[in-house]
Amino acid sequence: MTVPKPDPSTLDLSDVEWQVSTFDSGGGGNCVRFARKGEWVLIGDSENPDTLPLVFTQKELEAAILGAKAGQFDHLAGLA
């Protein structure tokens, strides 16, 4: 049975250690950050830390990373 994803507003994020992308977002700073909270992967906006993060499973993040490495989203960043 799959455990449903939690509502991010119910998560205690005080102990989360965020990892911020070292690639500049072009706005003078980095803006994408990632963290783990138990079995969940969190993706948030480091320029707006009070905004709730998105919650993903590890497999969902894996699929997104593999898709990005394969160039499937290049057009979204103006790279294609």
PDB file of N, CA, C and O in Angstrom:
ATOM      1  N   MET A   1       0.828  -1.179   0.000  1.00  0.00           N
ATOM      2  CA  MET A   1       0.000   0.000   0.000  1.00  0.00           C
ATOM      3  C   MET A   1       0.874   1.245   0.000  1.00  0.00           C
ATOM      4  O   MET A   1       1.837   1.352   0.750  1.00  0.00           O
ATOM      5  N   THR A   2       0.535   2.179  -0.842  1.00  0.00           N
ATOM      6  CA  THR A   2       1.288   3.418  -0.936  1.00  0.00           C
ATOM      7  C   THR A   2       0.806   4.402   0.128  1.00  0.00           C
ATOM      8  O   THR A   2      -0.391   4.611   0.292  1.00  0.00           O
ATOM      9  N   VAL A   3       1.766   4.991   0.821  1.00  0.00           N
ATOM     10  CA  VAL A   3       1.437   5.994   1.823  1.00  0.00           C
ATOM     11  C   VAL A   3       1.153   7.304   1.100  1.00  0.00           C
ATOM     12  O   VAL A   3       1.936   7.730   0.250  1.00  0.00           O
ATOM     13  N   PRO A   4       0.032   7.956   1.401  1.00  0.00           N
ATOM     14  CA  PRO A   4      -0.261   9.217   0.722  1.00  0.00           C
ATOM     15  C   PRO A   4       0.745  10.298   1.122  1.00  0.00           C
ATOM     16  O   PRO A   4       1.236  10.318   2.245  1.00  0.00           O
ATOM     17  N   LYS A   5       1.021  11.171   0.178  1.00  0.00           N
ATOM     18  CA  LYS A   5       1.940  12.278   0.461  1.00  0.00           C
ATOM     19  C   LYS A   5       1.310  13.204   1.489  1.00  0.00           C
ATOM     20  O   LYS A   5       0.113  13.469   1.439  1.00  0.00           O
ATOM     21  N   PRO A   6       2.145  13.714   2.385  1.00  0.00           N
ATOM     22  CA  PRO A   6       1.617  14.640   3.378  1.00  0.00           C
ATOM     23  C   PRO A   6       1.387  16.024   2.780  1.00  0.00           C
ATOM     24  O   PRO A   6       2.042  16.416   1.818  1.00  0.00           O
ATOM     25  N   ASP A   7       0.456  16.736   3.364  1.00  0.00           N
ATOM     26  CA  ASP A   7       0.277  18.147   3.039  1.00  0.00           C
ATOM     27  C   ASP A   7       1.503  18.861   3.604  1.00  0.00           C
ATOM     28  O   ASP A   7       1.831  18.686   4.781  1.00  0.00           O
ATOM     29  N   PRO A   8       2.224  19.649   2.801  1.00  0.00           N
ATOM     30  CA  PRO A   8       3.434  20.289   3.306  1.00  0.00           C
ATOM     31  C   PRO A   8       3.192  21.166   4.534  1.00  0.00           C
ATOM     32  O   PRO A   8       4.089  21.343   5.349  1.00  0.00           O
ATOM     33  N   SER A   9       1.975  21.675   4.695  1.00  0.00           N
ATOM     34  CA  SER A   9       1.696  22.528   5.853  1.00  0.00           C
ATOM     35  C   SER A   9       1.680  21.730   7.156  1.00  0.00           C
ATOM     36  O   SER A   9       1.747  22.315   8.234  1.00  0.00           O
ATOM     37  N   THR A  10       1.621  20.395   7.064  1.00  0.00           N
ATOM     38  CA  THR A  10       1.605  19.557   8.267  1.00  0.00           C
ATOM     39  C   THR A  10       3.005  19.090   8.665  1.00  0.00           C
ATOM     40  O   THR A  10       3.161  18.478   9.714  1.00  0.00           O
ATOM     41  N   LEU A  11       4.000  19.379   7.845  1.00  0.00           N
ATOM     42  CA  LEU A  11       5.365  18.928   8.127  1.00  0.00           C
ATOM     43  C   LEU A  11       6.106  19.924   9.016  1.00  0.00           C
ATOM     44  O   LEU A  11       6.016  21.136   8.811  1.00  0.00           O
ATOM     45  N   ASP A  12       6.857  19.402   9.975  1.00  0.00           N
ATOM     46  CA  ASP A  12       7.746  20.241  10.781  1.00  0.00           C
ATOM     47  C   ASP A  12       9.043  20.380   9.991  1.00  0.00           C
ATOM     48  O   ASP A  12       9.809  19.427   9.867  1.00  0.00           O
ATOM     49  N   LEU A  13       9.282  21.549   9.447  1.00  0.00           N
ATOM     50  CA  LEU A  13      10.450  21.776   8.598  1.00  0.00           C
ATOM     51  C   LEU A  13      11.612  22.404   9.356  1.00  0.00           C
ATOM     52  O   LEU A  13      12.635  22.736   8.755  1.00  0.00           O
ATOM     53  N   SER A  14      11.495  22.536  10.678  1.00  0.00           N
ATOM     54  CA  SER A  14      12.528  23.219  11.459  1.00  0.00           C
ATOM     55  C   SER A  14      13.862  22.478  11.464  1.00  0.00           C
ATOM     56  O   SER A  14      14.916  23.102  11.617  1.00  0.00           O
ATOM     57  N   ASP A  15      13.845  21.161  11.269  1.00  0.00           N
ATOM     58  CA  ASP A  15      15.084  20.384  11.298  1.00  0.00           C
ATOM     59  C   ASP A  15      15.581  19.992   9.904  1.00  0.00           C
ATOM     60  O   ASP A  15      16.542  19.246   9.768  1.00  0.00           O
ATOM     61  N   VAL A  16      14.934  20.514   8.869  1.00  0.00           N
ATOM     62  CA  VAL A  16      15.299  20.159   7.497  1.00  0.00           C
ATOM     63  C   VAL A  16      16.593  20.863   7.101  1.00  0.00           C
ATOM     64  O   VAL A  16      16.770  22.054   7.355  1.00  0.00           O
ATOM     65  N   GLU A  17      17.508  20.111   6.513  1.00  0.00           N
ATOM     66  CA  GLU A  17      18.765  20.684   6.004  1.00  0.00           C
ATOM     67  C   GLU A  17      18.646  20.803   4.495  1.00  0.00           C
ATOM     68  O   GLU A  17      18.701  19.809   3.782  1.00  0.00           O
ATOM     69  N   TRP A  18      18.468  22.032   4.041  1.00  0.00           N
ATOM     70  CA  TRP A  18      18.283  22.298   2.619  1.00  0.00           C
ATOM     71  C   TRP A  18      19.607  22.286   1.888  1.00  0.00           C
ATOM     72  O   TRP A  18      20.620  22.740   2.409  1.00  0.00           O
ATOM     73  N   GLN A  19      19.588  21.791   0.684  1.00  0.00           N
ATOM     74  CA  GLN A  19      20.732  21.846  -0.220  1.00  0.00           C
ATOM     75  C   GLN A  19      20.309  22.739  -1.379  1.00  0.00           C
ATOM     76  O   GLN A  19      19.308  22.468  -2.048  1.00  0.00           O
ATOM     77  N   VAL A  20      21.062  23.815  -1.599  1.00  0.00           N
ATOM     78  CA  VAL A  20      20.718  24.784  -2.634  1.00  0.00           C
ATOM     79  C   VAL A  20      21.567  24.525  -3.870  1.00  0.00           C
ATOM     80  O   VAL A  20      22.767  24.272  -3.777  1.00  0.00           O
ATOM     81  N   SER A  21      20.953  24.601  -5.015  1.00  0.00           N
ATOM     82  CA  SER A  21      21.667  24.441  -6.277  1.00  0.00           C
ATOM     83  C   SER A  21      22.794  25.463  -6.374  1.00  0.00           C
ATOM     84  O   SER A  21      22.623  26.620  -5.990  1.00  0.00           O
ATOM     85  N   THR A  22      23.920  25.037  -6.887  1.00  0.00           N
ATOM     86  CA  THR A  22      25.043  25.963  -7.065  1.00  0.00           C
ATOM     87  C   THR A  22      24.958  26.703  -8.385  1.00  0.00           C
ATOM     88  O   THR A  22      25.762  27.590  -8.651  1.00  0.00           O
ATOM     89  N   PHE A  23      23.975  26.358  -9.217  1.00  0.00           N
ATOM     90  CA  PHE A  23      23.792  27.050 -10.488  1.00  0.00           C
ATOM     91  C   PHE A  23      22.949  28.295 -10.250  1.00  0.00           C
ATOM     92  O   PHE A  23      21.884  28.228  -9.643  1.00  0.00           O
ATOM     93  N   ASP A  24      23.442  29.434 -10.742  1.00  0.00           N
ATOM     94  CA  ASP A  24      22.754  30.707 -10.556  1.00  0.00           C
ATOM     95  C   ASP A  24      21.463  30.729 -11.369  1.00  0.00           C
ATOM     96  O   ASP A  24      21.441  30.353 -12.537  1.00  0.00           O
ATOM     97  N   SER A  25      20.400  31.202 -10.753  1.00  0.00           N
ATOM     98  CA  SER A  25      19.102  31.259 -11.420  1.00  0.00           C
ATOM     99  C   SER A  25      18.985  32.441 -12.376  1.00  0.00           C
ATOM    100  O   SER A  25      17.982  32.569 -13.065  1.00  0.00           O
ATOM    101  N   GLY A  26      19.976  33.308 -12.386  1.00  0.00           N
ATOM    102  CA  GLY A  26      19.938  34.474 -13.261  1.00  0.00           C
ATOM    103  C   GLY A  26      19.343  35.688 -12.590  1.00  0.00           C
ATOM    104  O   GLY A  26      19.394  36.780 -13.120  1.00  0.00           O
ATOM    105  N   GLY A  27      18.797  35.513 -11.423  1.00  0.00           N
ATOM    106  CA  GLY A  27      18.201  36.620 -10.692  1.00  0.00           C
ATOM    107  C   GLY A  27      19.092  37.137  -9.587  1.00  0.00           C
ATOM    108  O   GLY A  27      18.636  37.788  -8.671  1.00  0.00           O
ATOM    109  N   GLY A  28      20.387  36.822  -9.660  1.00  0.00           N
ATOM    110  CA  GLY A  28      21.315  37.288  -8.640  1.00  0.00           C
ATOM    111  C   GLY A  28      21.478  36.327  -7.480  1.00  0.00           C
ATOM    112  O   GLY A  28      22.194  36.598  -6.541  1.00  0.00           O
ATOM    113  N   GLY A  29      20.826  35.206  -7.538  1.00  0.00           N
ATOM    114  CA  GLY A  29      20.947  34.223  -6.465  1.00  0.00           C
ATOM    115  C   GLY A  29      20.406  32.887  -6.893  1.00  0.00           C
ATOM    116  O   GLY A  29      19.833  32.741  -7.966  1.00  0.00           O
ATOM    117  N   ASN A  30      20.608  31.921  -6.051  1.00  0.00           N
ATOM    118  CA  ASN A  30      20.087  30.590  -6.329  1.00  0.00           C
ATOM    119  C   ASN A  30      18.658  30.510  -5.836  1.00  0.00           C
ATOM    120  O   ASN A  30      18.307  31.135  -4.843  1.00  0.00           O
ATOM    121  N   CYS A  31      17.837  29.746  -6.516  1.00  0.00           N
ATOM    122  CA  CYS A  31      16.437  29.749  -6.102  1.00  0.00           C
ATOM    123  C   CYS A  31      15.826  28.368  -5.906  1.00  0.00           C
ATOM    124  O   CYS A  31      14.721  28.272  -5.406  1.00  0.00           O
ATOM    125  N   VAL A  32      16.509  27.311  -6.259  1.00  0.00           N
ATOM    126  CA  VAL A  32      15.940  25.972  -6.082  1.00  0.00           C
ATOM    127  C   VAL A  32      16.699  25.271  -4.966  1.00  0.00           C
ATOM    128  O   VAL A  32      17.926  25.262  -4.938  1.00  0.00           O
ATOM    129  N   ARG A  33      15.930  24.701  -4.027  1.00  0.00           N
ATOM    130  CA  ARG A  33      16.563  23.980  -2.922  1.00  0.00           C
ATOM    131  C   ARG A  33      15.860  22.641  -2.730  1.00  0.00           C
ATOM    132  O   ARG A  33      14.682  22.495  -3.045  1.00  0.00           O
ATOM    133  N   PHE A  34      16.618  21.692  -2.233  1.00  0.00           N
ATOM    134  CA  PHE A  34      16.136  20.325  -2.068  1.00  0.00           C
ATOM    135  C   PHE A  34      16.448  19.857  -0.652  1.00  0.00           C
ATOM    136  O   PHE A  34      17.444  20.274  -0.064  1.00  0.00           O
ATOM    137  N   ALA A  35      15.610  18.981  -0.133  1.00  0.00           N
ATOM    138  CA  ALA A  35      15.855  18.404   1.194  1.00  0.00           C
ATOM    139  C   ALA A  35      15.109  17.084   1.303  1.00  0.00           C
ATOM    140  O   ALA A  35      14.248  16.762   0.485  1.00  0.00           O
ATOM    141  N   ARG A  36      15.459  16.348   2.326  1.00  0.00           N
ATOM    142  CA  ARG A  36      14.756  15.117   2.666  1.00  0.00           C
ATOM    143  C   ARG A  36      14.041  15.332   3.989  1.00  0.00           C
ATOM    144  O   ARG A  36      14.579  15.940   4.905  1.00  0.00           O
ATOM    145  N   LYS A  37      12.853  14.800   4.088  1.00  0.00           N
ATOM    146  CA  LYS A  37      12.108  14.764   5.343  1.00  0.00           C
ATOM    147  C   LYS A  37      11.522  13.369   5.427  1.00  0.00           C
ATOM    148  O   LYS A  37      10.524  13.052   4.761  1.00  0.00           O
ATOM    149  N   GLY A  38      12.197  12.513   6.192  1.00  0.00           N
ATOM    150  CA  GLY A  38      11.776  11.117   6.246  1.00  0.00           C
ATOM    151  C   GLY A  38      11.906  10.494   4.871  1.00  0.00           C
ATOM    152  O   GLY A  38      12.946  10.587   4.227  1.00  0.00           O
ATOM    153  N   GLU A  39      10.832   9.912   4.378  1.00  0.00           N
ATOM    154  CA  GLU A  39      10.855   9.265   3.065  1.00  0.00           C
ATOM    155  C   GLU A  39      10.560  10.235   1.925  1.00  0.00           C
ATOM    156  O   GLU A  39      10.578   9.852   0.766  1.00  0.00           O
ATOM    157  N   TRP A  40      10.291  11.486   2.245  1.00  0.00           N
ATOM    158  CA  TRP A  40       9.869  12.470   1.243  1.00  0.00           C
ATOM    159  C   TRP A  40      11.023  13.343   0.790  1.00  0.00           C
ATOM    160  O   TRP A  40      11.923  13.660   1.558  1.00  0.00           O
ATOM    161  N   VAL A  41      10.975  13.760  -0.466  1.00  0.00           N
ATOM    162  CA  VAL A  41      11.931  14.719  -1.020  1.00  0.00           C
ATOM    163  C   VAL A  41      11.172  16.040  -1.160  1.00  0.00           C
ATOM    164  O   VAL A  41      10.079  16.083  -1.720  1.00  0.00           O
ATOM    165  N   LEU A  42      11.762  17.092  -0.623  1.00  0.00           N
ATOM    166  CA  LEU A  42      11.140  18.411  -0.670  1.00  0.00           C
ATOM    167  C   LEU A  42      11.878  19.288  -1.669  1.00  0.00           C
ATOM    168  O   LEU A  42      13.107  19.260  -1.738  1.00  0.00           O
ATOM    169  N   ILE A  43      11.128  20.051  -2.436  1.00  0.00           N
ATOM    170  CA  ILE A  43      11.727  21.014  -3.362  1.00  0.00           C
ATOM    171  C   ILE A  43      11.097  22.358  -3.048  1.00  0.00           C
ATOM    172  O   ILE A  43       9.865  22.492  -3.033  1.00  0.00           O
ATOM    173  N   GLY A  44      11.949  23.327  -2.766  1.00  0.00           N
ATOM    174  CA  GLY A  44      11.458  24.631  -2.365  1.00  0.00           C
ATOM    175  C   GLY A  44      12.181  25.764  -3.062  1.00  0.00           C
ATOM    176  O   GLY A  44      13.111  25.570  -3.837  1.00  0.00           O
ATOM    177  N   ASP A  45      11.761  26.963  -2.734  1.00  0.00           N
ATOM    178  CA  ASP A  45      12.285  28.203  -3.308  1.00  0.00           C
ATOM    179  C   ASP A  45      13.115  28.899  -2.241  1.00  0.00           C
ATOM    180  O   ASP A  45      12.563  29.418  -1.265  1.00  0.00           O
ATOM    181  N   SER A  46      14.434  28.943  -2.411  1.00  0.00           N
ATOM    182  CA  SER A  46      15.291  29.533  -1.390  1.00  0.00           C
ATOM    183  C   SER A  46      15.138  31.041  -1.281  1.00  0.00           C
ATOM    184  O   SER A  46      15.454  31.631  -0.258  1.00  0.00           O
ATOM    185  N   GLU A  47      14.636  31.680  -2.325  1.00  0.00           N
ATOM    186  CA  GLU A  47      14.422  33.124  -2.271  1.00  0.00           C
ATOM    187  C   GLU A  47      13.135  33.470  -1.529  1.00  0.00           C
ATOM    188  O   GLU A  47      12.926  34.615  -1.157  1.00  0.00           O
ATOM    189  N   ASN A  48      12.274  32.481  -1.337  1.00  0.00           N
ATOM    190  CA  ASN A  48      11.016  32.642  -0.603  1.00  0.00           C
ATOM    191  C   ASN A  48      10.877  31.485   0.387  1.00  0.00           C
ATOM    192  O   ASN A  48      10.033  30.605   0.211  1.00  0.00           O
ATOM    193  N   PRO A  49      11.731  31.468   1.426  1.00  0.00           N
ATOM    194  CA  PRO A  49      11.766  30.314   2.328  1.00  0.00           C
ATOM    195  C   PRO A  49      10.487  30.084   3.122  1.00  0.00           C
ATOM    196  O   PRO A  49      10.284  28.989   3.643  1.00  0.00           O
ATOM    197  N   ASP A  50       9.603  31.062   3.209  1.00  0.00           N
ATOM    198  CA  ASP A  50       8.349  30.863   3.926  1.00  0.00           C
ATOM    199  C   ASP A  50       7.287  30.177   3.072  1.00  0.00           C
ATOM    200  O   ASP A  50       6.236  29.795   3.570  1.00  0.00           O
ATOM    201  N   THR A  51       7.574  30.044   1.770  1.00  0.00           N
ATOM    202  CA  THR A  51       6.656  29.342   0.874  1.00  0.00           C
ATOM    203  C   THR A  51       6.794  27.843   1.110  1.00  0.00           C
ATOM    204  O   THR A  51       7.902  27.327   1.217  1.00  0.00           O
ATOM    205  N   LEU A  52       5.680  27.160   1.195  1.00  0.00           N
ATOM    206  CA  LEU A  52       5.722  25.712   1.433  1.00  0.00           C
ATOM    207  C   LEU A  52       6.378  24.993   0.254  1.00  0.00           C
ATOM    208  O   LEU A  52       6.160  25.357  -0.901  1.00  0.00           O
ATOM    209  N   PRO A  53       7.171  23.964   0.542  1.00  0.00           N
ATOM    210  CA  PRO A  53       7.810  23.210  -0.531  1.00  0.00           C
ATOM    211  C   PRO A  53       6.847  22.237  -1.192  1.00  0.00           C
ATOM    212  O   PRO A  53       5.774  21.934  -0.657  1.00  0.00           O
ATOM    213  N   LEU A  54       7.235  21.756  -2.339  1.00  0.00           N
ATOM    214  CA  LEU A  54       6.539  20.653  -2.995  1.00  0.00           C
ATOM    215  C   LEU A  54       7.062  19.357  -2.398  1.00  0.00           C
ATOM    216  O   LEU A  54       8.241  19.262  -2.024  1.00  0.00           O
ATOM    217  N   VAL A  55       6.225  18.344  -2.320  1.00  0.00           N
ATOM    218  CA  VAL A  55       6.594  17.055  -1.724  1.00  0.00           C
ATOM    219  C   VAL A  55       6.550  15.982  -2.808  1.00  0.00           C
ATOM    220  O   VAL A  55       5.561  15.860  -3.531  1.00  0.00           O
ATOM    221  N   PHE A  56       7.645  15.226  -2.915  1.00  0.00           N
ATOM    222  CA  PHE A  56       7.751  14.164  -3.915  1.00  0.00           C
ATOM    223  C   PHE A  56       8.277  12.890  -3.275  1.00  0.00           C
ATOM    224  O   PHE A  56       8.946  12.921  -2.243  1.00  0.00           O
ATOM    225  N   THR A  57       8.013  11.769  -3.931  1.00  0.00           N
ATOM    226  CA  THR A  57       8.654  10.526  -3.530  1.00  0.00           C
ATOM    227  C   THR A  57      10.042  10.495  -4.177  1.00  0.00           C
ATOM    228  O   THR A  57      10.328  11.241  -5.118  1.00  0.00           O
ATOM    229  N   GLN A  58      10.874   9.615  -3.688  1.00  0.00           N
ATOM    230  CA  GLN A  58      12.202   9.467  -4.272  1.00  0.00           C
ATOM    231  C   GLN A  58      12.092   9.030  -5.733  1.00  0.00           C
ATOM    232  O   GLN A  58      12.836   9.504  -6.590  1.00  0.00           O
ATOM    233  N   LYS A  59      11.150   8.151  -6.029  1.00  0.00           N
ATOM    234  CA  LYS A  59      10.978   7.679  -7.416  1.00  0.00           C
ATOM    235  C   LYS A  59      10.523   8.810  -8.335  1.00  0.00           C
ATOM    236  O   LYS A  59      10.918   8.871  -9.495  1.00  0.00           O
ATOM    237  N   GLU A  60       9.677   9.700  -7.842  1.00  0.00           N
ATOM    238  CA  GLU A  60       9.245  10.844  -8.644  1.00  0.00           C
ATOM    239  C   GLU A  60      10.425  11.770  -8.956  1.00  0.00           C
ATOM    240  O   GLU A  60      10.584  12.217 -10.090  1.00  0.00           O
ATOM    241  N   LEU A  61      11.258  12.022  -7.953  1.00  0.00           N
ATOM    242  CA  LEU A  61      12.434  12.859  -8.187  1.00  0.00           C
ATOM    243  C   LEU A  61      13.389  12.163  -9.153  1.00  0.00           C
ATOM    244  O   LEU A  61      13.944  12.799 -10.054  1.00  0.00           O
ATOM    245  N   GLU A  62      13.556  10.864  -8.982  1.00  0.00           N
ATOM    246  CA  GLU A  62      14.424  10.099  -9.884  1.00  0.00           C
ATOM    247  C   GLU A  62      13.948  10.232 -11.330  1.00  0.00           C
ATOM    248  O   GLU A  62      14.741  10.484 -12.241  1.00  0.00           O
ATOM    249  N   ALA A  63      12.655  10.092 -11.557  1.00  0.00           N
ATOM    250  CA  ALA A  63      12.106  10.211 -12.914  1.00  0.00           C
ATOM    251  C   ALA A  63      12.344  11.613 -13.475  1.00  0.00           C
ATOM    252  O   ALA A  63      12.683  11.765 -14.655  1.00  0.00           O
ATOM    253  N   ALA A  64      12.180  12.638 -12.649  1.00  0.00           N
ATOM    254  CA  ALA A  64      12.402  14.015 -13.105  1.00  0.00           C
ATOM    255  C   ALA A  64      13.868  14.253 -13.460  1.00  0.00           C
ATOM    256  O   ALA A  64      14.177  14.862 -14.485  1.00  0.00           O
ATOM    257  N   ILE A  65      14.770  13.761 -12.628  1.00  0.00           N
ATOM    258  CA  ILE A  65      16.206  13.942 -12.895  1.00  0.00           C
ATOM    259  C   ILE A  65      16.611  13.203 -14.159  1.00  0.00           C
ATOM    260  O   ILE A  65      17.341  13.745 -15.001  1.00  0.00           O
ATOM    261  N   LEU A  66      16.156  11.973 -14.316  1.00  0.00           N
ATOM    262  CA  LEU A  66      16.492  11.214 -15.524  1.00  0.00           C
ATOM    263  C   LEU A  66      15.926  11.892 -16.772  1.00  0.00           C
ATOM    264  O   LEU A  66      16.582  11.957 -17.809  1.00  0.00           O
ATOM    265  N   GLY A  67      14.717  12.425 -16.674  1.00  0.00           N
ATOM    266  CA  GLY A  67      14.129  13.156 -17.790  1.00  0.00           C
ATOM    267  C   GLY A  67      14.931  14.403 -18.129  1.00  0.00           C
ATOM    268  O   GLY A  67      15.166  14.707 -19.297  1.00  0.00           O
ATOM    269  N   ALA A  68      15.371  15.127 -17.092  1.00  0.00           N
ATOM    270  CA  ALA A  68      16.182  16.329 -17.316  1.00  0.00           C
ATOM    271  C   ALA A  68      17.527  15.964 -17.951  1.00  0.00           C
ATOM    272  O   ALA A  68      17.972  16.631 -18.892  1.00  0.00           O
ATOM    273  N   LYS A  69      18.151  14.906 -17.459  1.00  0.00           N
ATOM    274  CA  LYS A  69      19.424  14.476 -18.038  1.00  0.00           C
ATOM    275  C   LYS A  69      19.266  14.062 -19.497  1.00  0.00           C
ATOM    276  O   LYS A  69      20.176  14.230 -20.298  1.00  0.00           O
ATOM    277  N   ALA A  70      18.093  13.534 -19.842  1.00  0.00           N
ATOM    278  CA  ALA A  70      17.825  13.110 -21.220  1.00  0.00           C
ATOM    279  C   ALA A  70      17.407  14.282 -22.112  1.00  0.00           C
ATOM    280  O   ALA A  70      17.173  14.098 -23.300  1.00  0.00           O
ATOM    281  N   GLY A  71      17.279  15.477 -21.523  1.00  0.00           N
ATOM    282  CA  GLY A  71      16.934  16.653 -22.307  1.00  0.00           C
ATOM    283  C   GLY A  71      15.445  16.852 -22.526  1.00  0.00           C
ATOM    284  O   GLY A  71      15.044  17.709 -23.311  1.00  0.00           O
ATOM    285  N   GLN A  72      14.607  16.103 -21.826  1.00  0.00           N
ATOM    286  CA  GLN A  72      13.171  16.171 -22.054  1.00  0.00           C
ATOM    287  C   GLN A  72      12.550  17.514 -21.681  1.00  0.00           C
ATOM    288  O   GLN A  72      11.462  17.833 -22.143  1.00  0.00           O
ATOM    289  N   PHE A  73      13.222  18.291 -20.853  1.00  0.00           N
ATOM    290  CA  PHE A  73      12.665  19.562 -20.395  1.00  0.00           C
ATOM    291  C   PHE A  73      13.478  20.761 -20.873  1.00  0.00           C
ATOM    292  O   PHE A  73      13.235  21.887 -20.431  1.00  0.00           O
ATOM    293  N   ASP A  74      14.421  20.528 -21.763  1.00  0.00           N
ATOM    294  CA  ASP A  74      15.281  21.617 -22.251  1.00  0.00           C
ATOM    295  C   ASP A  74      14.486  22.781 -22.802  1.00  0.00           C
ATOM    296  O   ASP A  74      14.847  23.940 -22.616  1.00  0.00           O
ATOM    297  N   HIS A  75      13.388  22.491 -23.475  1.00  0.00           N
ATOM    298  CA  HIS A  75      12.580  23.560 -24.090  1.00  0.00           C
ATOM    299  C   HIS A  75      11.984  24.489 -23.035  1.00  0.00           C
ATOM    300  O   HIS A  75      11.748  25.660 -23.310  1.00  0.00           O
ATOM    301  N   LEU A  76      11.779  23.994 -21.823  1.00  0.00           N
ATOM    302  CA  LEU A  76      11.229  24.837 -20.759  1.00  0.00           C
ATOM    303  C   LEU A  76      12.224  25.887 -20.289  1.00  0.00           C
ATOM    304  O   LEU A  76      11.830  26.935 -19.773  1.00  0.00           O
ATOM    305  N   ALA A  77      13.504  25.613 -20.463  1.00  0.00           N
ATOM    306  CA  ALA A  77      14.547  26.545 -20.049  1.00  0.00           C
ATOM    307  C   ALA A  77      15.143  27.297 -21.254  1.00  0.00           C
ATOM    308  O   ALA A  77      16.140  27.981 -21.101  1.00  0.00           O
ATOM    309  N   GLY A  78      14.532  27.126 -22.402  1.00  0.00           N
ATOM    310  CA  GLY A  78      15.053  27.807 -23.592  1.00  0.00           C
ATOM    311  C   GLY A  78      16.360  27.226 -24.090  1.00  0.00           C
ATOM    312  O   GLY A  78      17.149  27.907 -24.735  1.00  0.00           O
ATOM    313  N   LEU A  79      16.598  25.962 -23.807  1.00  0.00           N
ATOM    314  CA  LEU A  79      17.849  25.314 -24.198  1.00  0.00           C
ATOM    315  C   LEU A  79      17.720  24.528 -25.493  1.00  0.00           C
ATOM    316  O   LEU A  79      18.713  24.034 -26.004  1.00  0.00           O
ATOM    317  N   ALA A  80      16.509  24.392 -26.000  1.00  0.00           N
ATOM    318  CA  ALA A  80      16.316  23.605 -27.225  1.00  0.00           C
ATOM    319  C   ALA A  80      15.824  24.497 -28.346  1.00  0.00           C
ATOM    320  O   ALA A  80      15.245  25.507 -28.165  1.00  0.00           O
TER     321      ALA A  80
END
